[in-house]
Amino acid sequence: MQFSAILTSITMAAALFAGPHGALQAQTKESAKADSTILEMNEAFKKGDRKRLSALLPQVRGHALEPWAAYWELRARLESAPNPEIVDFLQRYAGTYHEDRLRNDWLLLLGQVRDWGTFMAEYPKFRMNDDRTVRCYALLTDANATGADVAAQVQDLWLSQKDADEGCAMAAEQQLKAGKLKPHVAWLRARQGMENDRLRVASQAVGLLNKDWADKVNTIYARPAVYLDEKLTAILPRTKELVTLALIRLAAEDPAMAALQMEKLRWKTQLSQEERSWVWGVIGKRAAQRLSDGAMAWFANAPDKLAQDEQLAWKVRAALRAA
């Protein structure tokens, strides 16, 4: 939101009505001062300057953008704010965007500190419900309280997350331990992380299966080619998945080298078609991103029905470029 543009509109409107009257001109000057304070508070919020926010808040009482100022001031110290003060804010600005946005922030905090009682009381009031992490916390509490089958929803939310987060990882771990979510889903999540250069996503996902395996993921991320050269077989399911992660990582770094690896007999015979297709999809995608003429040939090794959405998008781009 462009706060400066909003403030400009408010100031212009005030000037329009002020005319030559001294009293109105004085009001306009006072309004301009408050506008400046709002902008100063916005900057203080970006810097995390809690003391400055608290000092400036009284100066903007009654301003059209007071709800934003109050939100910034409380949000900056939400971790230490007592629950009654938070509830007071939510009631004071009931029905506004600021109420729902702060409730979103509070729900995330309640999940982090495991205050499930307060979380369950506040979650139904969250109107926008547009935060995947909050939704994962809600599914976690629902499964614990009622035994509801939430595995499919947790899987969809977890695999749609761009970065590593606590809420969906917690919900996924719960479902994995209950046997309602297959370990393969965690490996899919790890592949996403490795493909998109997000090590924490990959190590977090594999760590849910076995904490000791997360160290191996870190090693693979740092030296995928070395790991692959040392592996002659990939028979066990865990080894097959780790090899797949190494090939994906290598493809992200050097698609041509990864393509050479994929031509080796041991990976052709020991990896499944699904595993090979994912790797070829990454090879093709990275080649397309680098405007390589070989992208379409590498994409041809990955059937569309097994390709990921982003891989297909880059395949289309490569085809258009080739045409």
mmCIF file of C-alpha atoms in Angstrom:
data_model
loop_
_atom_site.group_PDB
_atom_site.id
_atom_site.type_symbol
_atom_site.label_atom_id
_atom_site.label_comp_id
_atom_site.label_asym_id
_atom_site.label_seq_id
_atom_site.Cartn_x
_atom_site.Cartn_y
_atom_site.Cartn_z
ATOM 1 C CA MET A 1 0.000 0.000 0.000
ATOM 2 C CA GLN A 2 1.320 3.439 -0.977
ATOM 3 C CA PHE A 3 0.870 5.321 2.297
ATOM 4 C CA SER A 4 2.442 8.486 0.907
ATOM 5 C CA ALA A 5 -0.141 8.567 -1.910
ATOM 6 C CA ILE A 6 -2.972 8.158 0.594
ATOM 7 C CA LEU A 7 -1.566 10.924 2.735
ATOM 8 C CA THR A 8 -1.243 13.196 -0.296
ATOM 9 C CA SER A 9 -4.911 12.675 -1.127
ATOM 10 C CA ILE A 10 -5.961 13.457 2.442
ATOM 11 C CA THR A 11 -3.813 16.598 2.538
ATOM 12 C CA MET A 12 -5.161 17.851 -0.803
ATOM 13 C CA ALA A 13 -8.738 17.301 0.339
ATOM 14 C CA ALA A 14 -8.070 19.229 3.550
ATOM 15 C CA ALA A 15 -6.525 22.107 1.599
ATOM 16 C CA LEU A 16 -9.498 22.204 -0.764
ATOM 17 C CA PHE A 17 -11.923 22.790 2.087
ATOM 18 C CA ALA A 18 -9.651 25.077 4.091
ATOM 19 C CA GLY A 19 -9.996 28.195 1.946
ATOM 20 C CA PRO A 20 -8.773 31.470 3.436
ATOM 21 C CA HIS A 21 -10.093 30.895 6.921
ATOM 22 C CA GLY A 22 -7.394 30.957 9.558
ATOM 23 C CA ALA A 23 -8.929 28.283 11.753
ATOM 24 C CA LEU A 24 -9.182 25.863 8.869
ATOM 25 C CA GLN A 25 -5.640 26.683 7.776
ATOM 26 C CA ALA A 26 -4.432 25.890 11.280
ATOM 27 C CA GLN A 27 -6.261 22.576 11.128
ATOM 28 C CA THR A 28 -4.632 21.830 7.788
ATOM 29 C CA LYS A 29 -1.195 22.562 9.238
ATOM 30 C CA GLU A 30 -1.945 20.240 12.160
ATOM 31 C CA SER A 31 -3.142 17.570 9.749
ATOM 32 C CA ALA A 32 0.050 17.898 7.712
ATOM 33 C CA LYS A 33 2.081 17.394 10.877
ATOM 34 C CA ALA A 34 0.116 14.234 11.678
ATOM 35 C CA ASP A 35 0.622 13.019 8.100
ATOM 36 C CA SER A 36 4.356 13.448 8.538
ATOM 37 C CA THR A 37 4.202 11.521 11.810
ATOM 38 C CA ILE A 38 2.376 8.658 10.083
ATOM 39 C CA LEU A 39 5.147 8.441 7.501
ATOM 40 C CA GLU A 40 7.745 8.540 10.265
ATOM 41 C CA MET A 41 5.961 5.680 12.033
ATOM 42 C CA ASN A 42 5.915 3.674 8.829
ATOM 43 C CA GLU A 43 9.690 4.046 8.569
ATOM 44 C CA ALA A 44 10.122 3.172 12.250
ATOM 45 C CA PHE A 45 8.058 0.019 11.711
ATOM 46 C CA LYS A 46 10.253 -1.050 8.802
ATOM 47 C CA LYS A 47 13.303 -0.598 11.048
ATOM 48 C CA GLY A 48 11.715 -2.362 14.017
ATOM 49 C CA ASP A 49 12.093 0.727 16.218
ATOM 50 C CA ARG A 50 9.557 -0.135 18.923
ATOM 51 C CA LYS A 51 10.407 2.764 21.234
ATOM 52 C CA ARG A 52 9.941 5.311 18.471
ATOM 53 C CA LEU A 53 6.603 3.806 17.475
ATOM 54 C CA SER A 54 5.290 3.939 21.040
ATOM 55 C CA ALA A 55 6.435 7.543 21.421
ATOM 56 C CA LEU A 56 4.773 8.702 18.189
ATOM 57 C CA LEU A 57 1.458 6.858 18.469
ATOM 58 C CA PRO A 58 -0.290 9.431 20.737
ATOM 59 C CA GLN A 59 0.413 12.137 18.144
ATOM 60 C CA VAL A 60 -1.788 10.522 15.496
ATOM 61 C CA ARG A 61 -4.904 9.803 17.552
ATOM 62 C CA GLY A 62 -7.944 10.659 15.445
ATOM 63 C CA HIS A 63 -6.014 10.597 12.163
ATOM 64 C CA ALA A 64 -7.621 8.736 9.257
ATOM 65 C CA LEU A 65 -4.686 6.323 9.252
ATOM 66 C CA GLU A 66 -4.601 5.815 13.008
ATOM 67 C CA PRO A 67 -5.506 2.103 12.593
ATOM 68 C CA TRP A 68 -2.294 1.592 10.629
ATOM 69 C CA ALA A 69 -0.252 3.444 13.233
ATOM 70 C CA ALA A 70 -1.797 1.400 16.042
ATOM 71 C CA TYR A 71 -1.165 -1.794 14.091
ATOM 72 C CA TRP A 72 2.490 -0.970 13.517
ATOM 73 C CA GLU A 73 3.048 -0.064 17.153
ATOM 74 C CA LEU A 74 1.479 -3.257 18.519
ATOM 75 C CA ARG A 75 2.824 -5.554 15.815
ATOM 76 C CA ALA A 76 6.383 -4.434 16.551
ATOM 77 C CA ARG A 77 6.104 -5.720 20.141
ATOM 78 C CA LEU A 78 3.522 -8.469 19.674
ATOM 79 C CA GLU A 79 5.765 -11.156 21.184
ATOM 80 C CA SER A 80 5.782 -9.351 24.543
ATOM 81 C CA ALA A 81 2.294 -7.833 24.487
ATOM 82 C CA PRO A 82 -0.198 -9.297 27.005
ATOM 83 C CA ASN A 83 -3.203 -11.080 25.544
ATOM 84 C CA PRO A 84 -5.754 -8.582 26.973
ATOM 85 C CA GLU A 85 -4.035 -5.737 25.121
ATOM 86 C CA ILE A 86 -4.152 -7.694 21.862
ATOM 87 C CA VAL A 87 -7.832 -8.501 22.369
ATOM 88 C CA ASP A 88 -8.510 -4.827 23.081
ATOM 89 C CA PHE A 89 -6.958 -3.872 19.724
ATOM 90 C CA LEU A 90 -9.013 -6.507 17.909
ATOM 91 C CA GLN A 91 -12.214 -5.227 19.495
ATOM 92 C CA ARG A 92 -11.388 -1.562 18.932
ATOM 93 C CA TYR A 93 -10.801 -2.109 15.221
ATOM 94 C CA ALA A 94 -13.344 -4.892 14.741
ATOM 95 C CA GLY A 95 -14.341 -5.472 11.131
ATOM 96 C CA THR A 96 -11.293 -3.722 9.668
ATOM 97 C CA TYR A 97 -8.379 -5.058 7.667
ATOM 98 C CA HIS A 98 -6.082 -4.141 10.545
ATOM 99 C CA GLU A 99 -8.003 -6.349 12.969
ATOM 100 C CA ASP A 100 -7.743 -9.363 10.673
ATOM 101 C CA ARG A 101 -4.097 -8.716 9.833
ATOM 102 C CA LEU A 102 -3.126 -8.527 13.498
ATOM 103 C CA ARG A 103 -5.147 -11.662 14.239
ATOM 104 C CA ASN A 104 -3.136 -13.374 11.492
ATOM 105 C CA ASP A 105 0.101 -12.274 13.165
ATOM 106 C CA TRP A 106 -1.181 -13.360 16.568
ATOM 107 C CA LEU A 107 -2.268 -16.784 15.318
ATOM 108 C CA LEU A 108 1.220 -17.372 13.940
ATOM 109 C CA LEU A 109 2.696 -16.418 17.298
ATOM 110 C CA LEU A 110 0.216 -18.599 19.209
ATOM 111 C CA GLY A 111 1.218 -21.545 17.055
ATOM 112 C CA GLN A 112 4.906 -20.890 17.643
ATOM 113 C CA VAL A 113 4.459 -20.803 21.425
ATOM 114 C CA ARG A 114 2.013 -23.760 21.354
ATOM 115 C CA ASP A 115 -0.858 -21.857 22.978
ATOM 116 C CA TRP A 116 -3.414 -24.089 21.309
ATOM 117 C CA GLY A 117 -6.318 -23.105 23.544
ATOM 118 C CA THR A 118 -6.132 -19.449 22.558
ATOM 119 C CA PHE A 119 -5.357 -20.408 18.968
ATOM 120 C CA MET A 120 -8.505 -22.529 18.662
ATOM 121 C CA ALA A 121 -10.595 -19.724 20.164
ATOM 122 C CA GLU A 122 -9.252 -17.088 17.769
ATOM 123 C CA TYR A 123 -8.889 -19.058 14.532
ATOM 124 C CA PRO A 124 -12.629 -19.093 13.626
ATOM 125 C CA LYS A 125 -12.562 -15.272 13.732
ATOM 126 C CA PHE A 126 -9.821 -15.077 11.088
ATOM 127 C CA ARG A 127 -11.877 -13.907 8.117
ATOM 128 C CA MET A 128 -9.322 -13.839 5.302
ATOM 129 C CA ASN A 129 -7.836 -17.220 6.216
ATOM 130 C CA ASP A 130 -5.151 -16.623 3.600
ATOM 131 C CA ASP A 131 -2.096 -17.804 5.526
ATOM 132 C CA ARG A 132 -0.976 -21.368 4.754
ATOM 133 C CA THR A 133 1.044 -21.676 7.952
ATOM 134 C CA VAL A 134 -1.954 -20.682 10.072
ATOM 135 C CA ARG A 135 -4.118 -23.161 8.189
ATOM 136 C CA CYS A 136 -1.578 -25.901 8.895
ATOM 137 C CA TYR A 137 -1.625 -25.038 12.596
ATOM 138 C CA ALA A 138 -5.434 -25.254 12.451
ATOM 139 C CA LEU A 139 -5.313 -28.688 10.802
ATOM 140 C CA LEU A 140 -2.808 -29.820 13.420
ATOM 141 C CA THR A 141 -5.077 -28.768 16.281
ATOM 142 C CA ASP A 142 -8.127 -30.263 14.566
ATOM 143 C CA ALA A 143 -6.416 -33.623 14.129
ATOM 144 C CA ASN A 144 -5.252 -33.624 17.747
ATOM 145 C CA ALA A 145 -8.655 -32.621 19.112
ATOM 146 C CA THR A 146 -10.996 -34.677 16.941
ATOM 147 C CA GLY A 147 -8.870 -37.185 15.069
ATOM 148 C CA ALA A 148 -10.014 -35.649 11.783
ATOM 149 C CA ASP A 149 -8.447 -36.955 8.577
ATOM 150 C CA VAL A 150 -6.415 -33.965 7.424
ATOM 151 C CA ALA A 151 -3.574 -35.723 5.585
ATOM 152 C CA ALA A 152 -4.590 -34.627 2.086
ATOM 153 C CA GLN A 153 -5.010 -30.997 3.129
ATOM 154 C CA VAL A 154 -1.690 -30.977 4.969
ATOM 155 C CA GLN A 155 0.052 -32.461 1.941
ATOM 156 C CA ASP A 156 -1.392 -29.852 -0.420
ATOM 157 C CA LEU A 157 -0.484 -26.958 1.864
ATOM 158 C CA TRP A 158 3.003 -28.253 2.627
ATOM 159 C CA LEU A 159 3.909 -28.863 -1.007
ATOM 160 C CA SER A 160 2.585 -25.437 -1.991
ATOM 161 C CA GLN A 161 4.841 -23.593 0.473
ATOM 162 C CA LYS A 162 7.735 -21.749 -1.135
ATOM 163 C CA ASP A 163 9.960 -21.631 1.943
ATOM 164 C CA ALA A 164 10.477 -23.807 4.998
ATOM 165 C CA ASP A 165 7.952 -23.047 7.711
ATOM 166 C CA GLU A 166 7.142 -24.453 11.122
ATOM 167 C CA GLY A 167 3.372 -24.827 10.916
ATOM 168 C CA CYS A 168 3.091 -27.072 7.878
ATOM 169 C CA ALA A 169 6.212 -29.011 8.869
ATOM 170 C CA MET A 170 4.670 -29.704 12.290
ATOM 171 C CA ALA A 171 1.408 -30.828 10.728
ATOM 172 C CA ALA A 172 3.282 -33.012 8.243
ATOM 173 C CA GLU A 173 5.363 -34.579 11.013
ATOM 174 C CA GLN A 174 2.194 -35.366 12.956
ATOM 175 C CA GLN A 175 0.643 -37.045 9.930
ATOM 176 C CA LEU A 176 3.846 -38.938 9.111
ATOM 177 C CA LYS A 177 4.092 -40.330 12.631
ATOM 178 C CA ALA A 178 0.420 -41.321 12.532
ATOM 179 C CA GLY A 179 1.022 -43.188 9.284
ATOM 180 C CA LYS A 180 -1.502 -41.044 7.434
ATOM 181 C CA LEU A 181 1.067 -39.284 5.269
ATOM 182 C CA LYS A 182 3.444 -41.399 3.205
ATOM 183 C CA PRO A 183 7.211 -40.838 3.550
ATOM 184 C CA HIS A 184 7.305 -40.244 -0.200
ATOM 185 C CA VAL A 185 5.598 -36.886 0.380
ATOM 186 C CA ALA A 186 8.536 -35.755 2.516
ATOM 187 C CA TRP A 187 10.917 -36.757 -0.261
ATOM 188 C CA LEU A 188 8.830 -34.792 -2.772
ATOM 189 C CA ARG A 189 9.132 -31.774 -0.503
ATOM 190 C CA ALA A 190 12.890 -32.306 -0.316
ATOM 191 C CA ARG A 191 13.092 -32.426 -4.107
ATOM 192 C CA GLN A 192 11.291 -29.095 -4.295
ATOM 193 C CA GLY A 193 13.823 -27.580 -1.950
ATOM 194 C CA MET A 194 16.818 -28.958 -3.810
ATOM 195 C CA GLU A 195 15.445 -27.938 -7.203
ATOM 196 C CA ASN A 196 14.803 -24.367 -6.068
ATOM 197 C CA ASP A 197 18.053 -23.935 -4.124
ATOM 198 C CA ARG A 198 16.363 -23.942 -0.727
ATOM 199 C CA LEU A 199 18.502 -26.186 1.420
ATOM 200 C CA ARG A 200 16.439 -25.655 4.571
ATOM 201 C CA VAL A 201 13.309 -26.904 2.801
ATOM 202 C CA ALA A 202 15.098 -30.097 1.760
ATOM 203 C CA SER A 203 16.863 -30.786 5.054
ATOM 204 C CA GLN A 204 13.746 -29.991 7.100
ATOM 205 C CA ALA A 205 11.633 -32.425 5.079
ATOM 206 C CA VAL A 206 14.130 -35.282 5.237
ATOM 207 C CA GLY A 207 14.765 -34.564 8.912
ATOM 208 C CA LEU A 208 11.113 -35.335 9.637
ATOM 209 C CA LEU A 209 11.787 -38.902 8.499
ATOM 210 C CA ASN A 210 15.079 -39.238 10.344
ATOM 211 C CA LYS A 211 17.047 -36.392 11.916
ATOM 212 C CA ASP A 212 20.349 -38.060 11.069
ATOM 213 C CA TRP A 213 19.515 -38.038 7.365
ATOM 214 C CA ALA A 214 19.386 -34.243 7.305
ATOM 215 C CA ASP A 215 23.200 -34.118 7.563
ATOM 216 C CA LYS A 216 23.452 -36.251 4.434
ATOM 217 C CA VAL A 217 21.220 -33.787 2.604
ATOM 218 C CA ASN A 218 23.579 -30.966 3.591
ATOM 219 C CA THR A 219 26.516 -32.948 2.205
ATOM 220 C CA ILE A 220 24.676 -33.641 -1.041
ATOM 221 C CA TYR A 221 23.800 -29.977 -1.432
ATOM 222 C CA ALA A 222 27.436 -28.950 -1.038
ATOM 223 C CA ARG A 223 29.012 -31.675 -3.221
ATOM 224 C CA PRO A 224 26.465 -33.523 -5.369
ATOM 225 C CA ALA A 225 28.969 -34.768 -7.955
ATOM 226 C CA VAL A 226 31.220 -36.290 -5.285
ATOM 227 C CA TYR A 227 28.272 -38.074 -3.682
ATOM 228 C CA LEU A 228 27.171 -39.517 -7.025
ATOM 229 C CA ASP A 229 30.663 -40.703 -7.939
ATOM 230 C CA GLU A 230 30.876 -42.572 -4.647
ATOM 231 C CA LYS A 231 27.508 -44.293 -5.152
ATOM 232 C CA LEU A 232 27.583 -47.393 -7.307
ATOM 233 C CA THR A 233 24.165 -48.684 -6.313
ATOM 234 C CA ALA A 234 20.820 -47.210 -5.368
ATOM 235 C CA ILE A 235 18.744 -50.172 -4.268
ATOM 236 C CA LEU A 236 17.331 -49.110 -0.916
ATOM 237 C CA PRO A 237 14.437 -46.609 -1.102
ATOM 238 C CA ARG A 238 16.347 -44.078 1.021
ATOM 239 C CA THR A 239 19.435 -44.328 -1.199
ATOM 240 C CA LYS A 240 17.352 -43.928 -4.353
ATOM 241 C CA GLU A 241 15.820 -40.767 -2.953
ATOM 242 C CA LEU A 242 19.177 -39.353 -1.873
ATOM 243 C CA VAL A 243 20.655 -40.079 -5.300
ATOM 244 C CA THR A 244 17.669 -38.331 -6.866
ATOM 245 C CA LEU A 245 18.304 -35.306 -4.654
ATOM 246 C CA ALA A 246 21.966 -35.286 -5.668
ATOM 247 C CA LEU A 247 21.073 -35.443 -9.358
ATOM 248 C CA ILE A 248 18.551 -32.625 -8.920
ATOM 249 C CA ARG A 249 21.136 -30.498 -7.150
ATOM 250 C CA LEU A 250 23.713 -31.215 -9.852
ATOM 251 C CA ALA A 251 21.144 -30.361 -12.529
ATOM 252 C CA ALA A 252 20.491 -27.013 -10.877
ATOM 253 C CA GLU A 253 24.233 -26.265 -10.870
ATOM 254 C CA ASP A 254 25.321 -27.803 -14.178
ATOM 255 C CA PRO A 255 22.571 -29.279 -16.387
ATOM 256 C CA ALA A 256 25.031 -30.652 -18.943
ATOM 257 C CA MET A 257 26.979 -32.569 -16.298
ATOM 258 C CA ALA A 258 23.740 -33.871 -14.795
ATOM 259 C CA ALA A 259 22.653 -35.082 -18.240
ATOM 260 C CA LEU A 260 25.888 -37.067 -18.531
ATOM 261 C CA GLN A 261 25.237 -38.603 -15.117
ATOM 262 C CA MET A 262 21.730 -39.600 -16.177
ATOM 263 C CA GLU A 263 23.134 -41.534 -19.133
ATOM 264 C CA LYS A 264 24.991 -43.861 -16.775
ATOM 265 C CA LEU A 265 23.597 -47.372 -16.750
ATOM 266 C CA ARG A 266 23.275 -47.537 -12.968
ATOM 267 C CA TRP A 267 20.866 -44.608 -12.814
ATOM 268 C CA LYS A 268 18.919 -45.775 -15.871
ATOM 269 C CA THR A 269 18.294 -49.148 -14.285
ATOM 270 C CA GLN A 270 18.110 -48.384 -10.579
ATOM 271 C CA LEU A 271 15.991 -45.231 -10.489
ATOM 272 C CA SER A 272 12.262 -45.352 -11.214
ATOM 273 C CA GLN A 273 10.738 -43.580 -14.197
ATOM 274 C CA GLU A 274 9.184 -41.045 -11.834
ATOM 275 C CA GLU A 275 12.556 -40.278 -10.246
ATOM 276 C CA ARG A 276 14.333 -40.031 -13.600
ATOM 277 C CA SER A 277 11.591 -37.826 -15.043
ATOM 278 C CA TRP A 278 11.894 -35.322 -12.211
ATOM 279 C CA VAL A 279 15.651 -35.062 -12.740
ATOM 280 C CA TRP A 280 15.298 -34.673 -16.513
ATOM 281 C CA GLY A 281 12.665 -32.016 -15.905
ATOM 282 C CA VAL A 282 15.104 -30.038 -13.762
ATOM 283 C CA ILE A 283 17.860 -30.473 -16.349
ATOM 284 C CA GLY A 284 15.557 -29.170 -19.073
ATOM 285 C CA LYS A 285 14.306 -26.303 -16.931
ATOM 286 C CA ARG A 286 17.766 -25.094 -15.988
ATOM 287 C CA ALA A 287 18.909 -25.403 -19.600
ATOM 288 C CA ALA A 288 15.887 -23.391 -20.741
ATOM 289 C CA GLN A 289 16.620 -20.729 -18.145
ATOM 290 C CA ARG A 290 20.129 -20.478 -19.569
ATOM 291 C CA LEU A 291 18.757 -20.314 -23.147
ATOM 292 C CA SER A 292 20.525 -23.547 -24.054
ATOM 293 C CA ASP A 293 19.728 -25.129 -27.422
ATOM 294 C CA GLY A 294 19.735 -28.567 -25.797
ATOM 295 C CA ALA A 295 16.808 -27.872 -23.486
ATOM 296 C CA MET A 296 14.104 -29.508 -25.636
ATOM 297 C CA ALA A 297 16.165 -32.664 -26.147
ATOM 298 C CA TRP A 298 16.558 -33.040 -22.398
ATOM 299 C CA PHE A 299 12.898 -32.245 -21.760
ATOM 300 C CA ALA A 300 12.023 -35.110 -24.119
ATOM 301 C CA ASN A 301 13.234 -37.569 -21.474
ATOM 302 C CA ALA A 302 10.566 -36.364 -19.022
ATOM 303 C CA PRO A 303 6.966 -37.305 -19.952
ATOM 304 C CA ASP A 304 4.576 -34.397 -19.486
ATOM 305 C CA LYS A 305 2.336 -36.484 -17.222
ATOM 306 C CA LEU A 306 5.193 -36.795 -14.717
ATOM 307 C CA ALA A 307 6.569 -33.262 -15.022
ATOM 308 C CA GLN A 308 6.125 -30.515 -12.439
ATOM 309 C CA ASP A 309 4.146 -27.393 -13.330
ATOM 310 C CA GLU A 310 7.161 -25.097 -13.356
ATOM 311 C CA GLN A 311 9.086 -27.554 -15.509
ATOM 312 C CA LEU A 312 6.230 -27.642 -18.030
ATOM 313 C CA ALA A 313 6.120 -23.858 -18.097
ATOM 314 C CA TRP A 314 9.800 -23.698 -18.979
ATOM 315 C CA LYS A 315 9.330 -26.436 -21.559
ATOM 316 C CA VAL A 316 6.750 -24.262 -23.310
ATOM 317 C CA ARG A 317 9.135 -21.297 -23.228
ATOM 318 C CA ALA A 318 11.935 -23.430 -24.668
ATOM 319 C CA ALA A 319 9.651 -24.719 -27.434
ATOM 320 C CA LEU A 320 8.582 -21.196 -28.376
ATOM 321 C CA ARG A 321 12.192 -20.088 -28.451
ATOM 322 C CA ALA A 322 13.171 -23.061 -30.618
ATOM 323 C CA ALA A 323 10.344 -22.285 -33.041
#
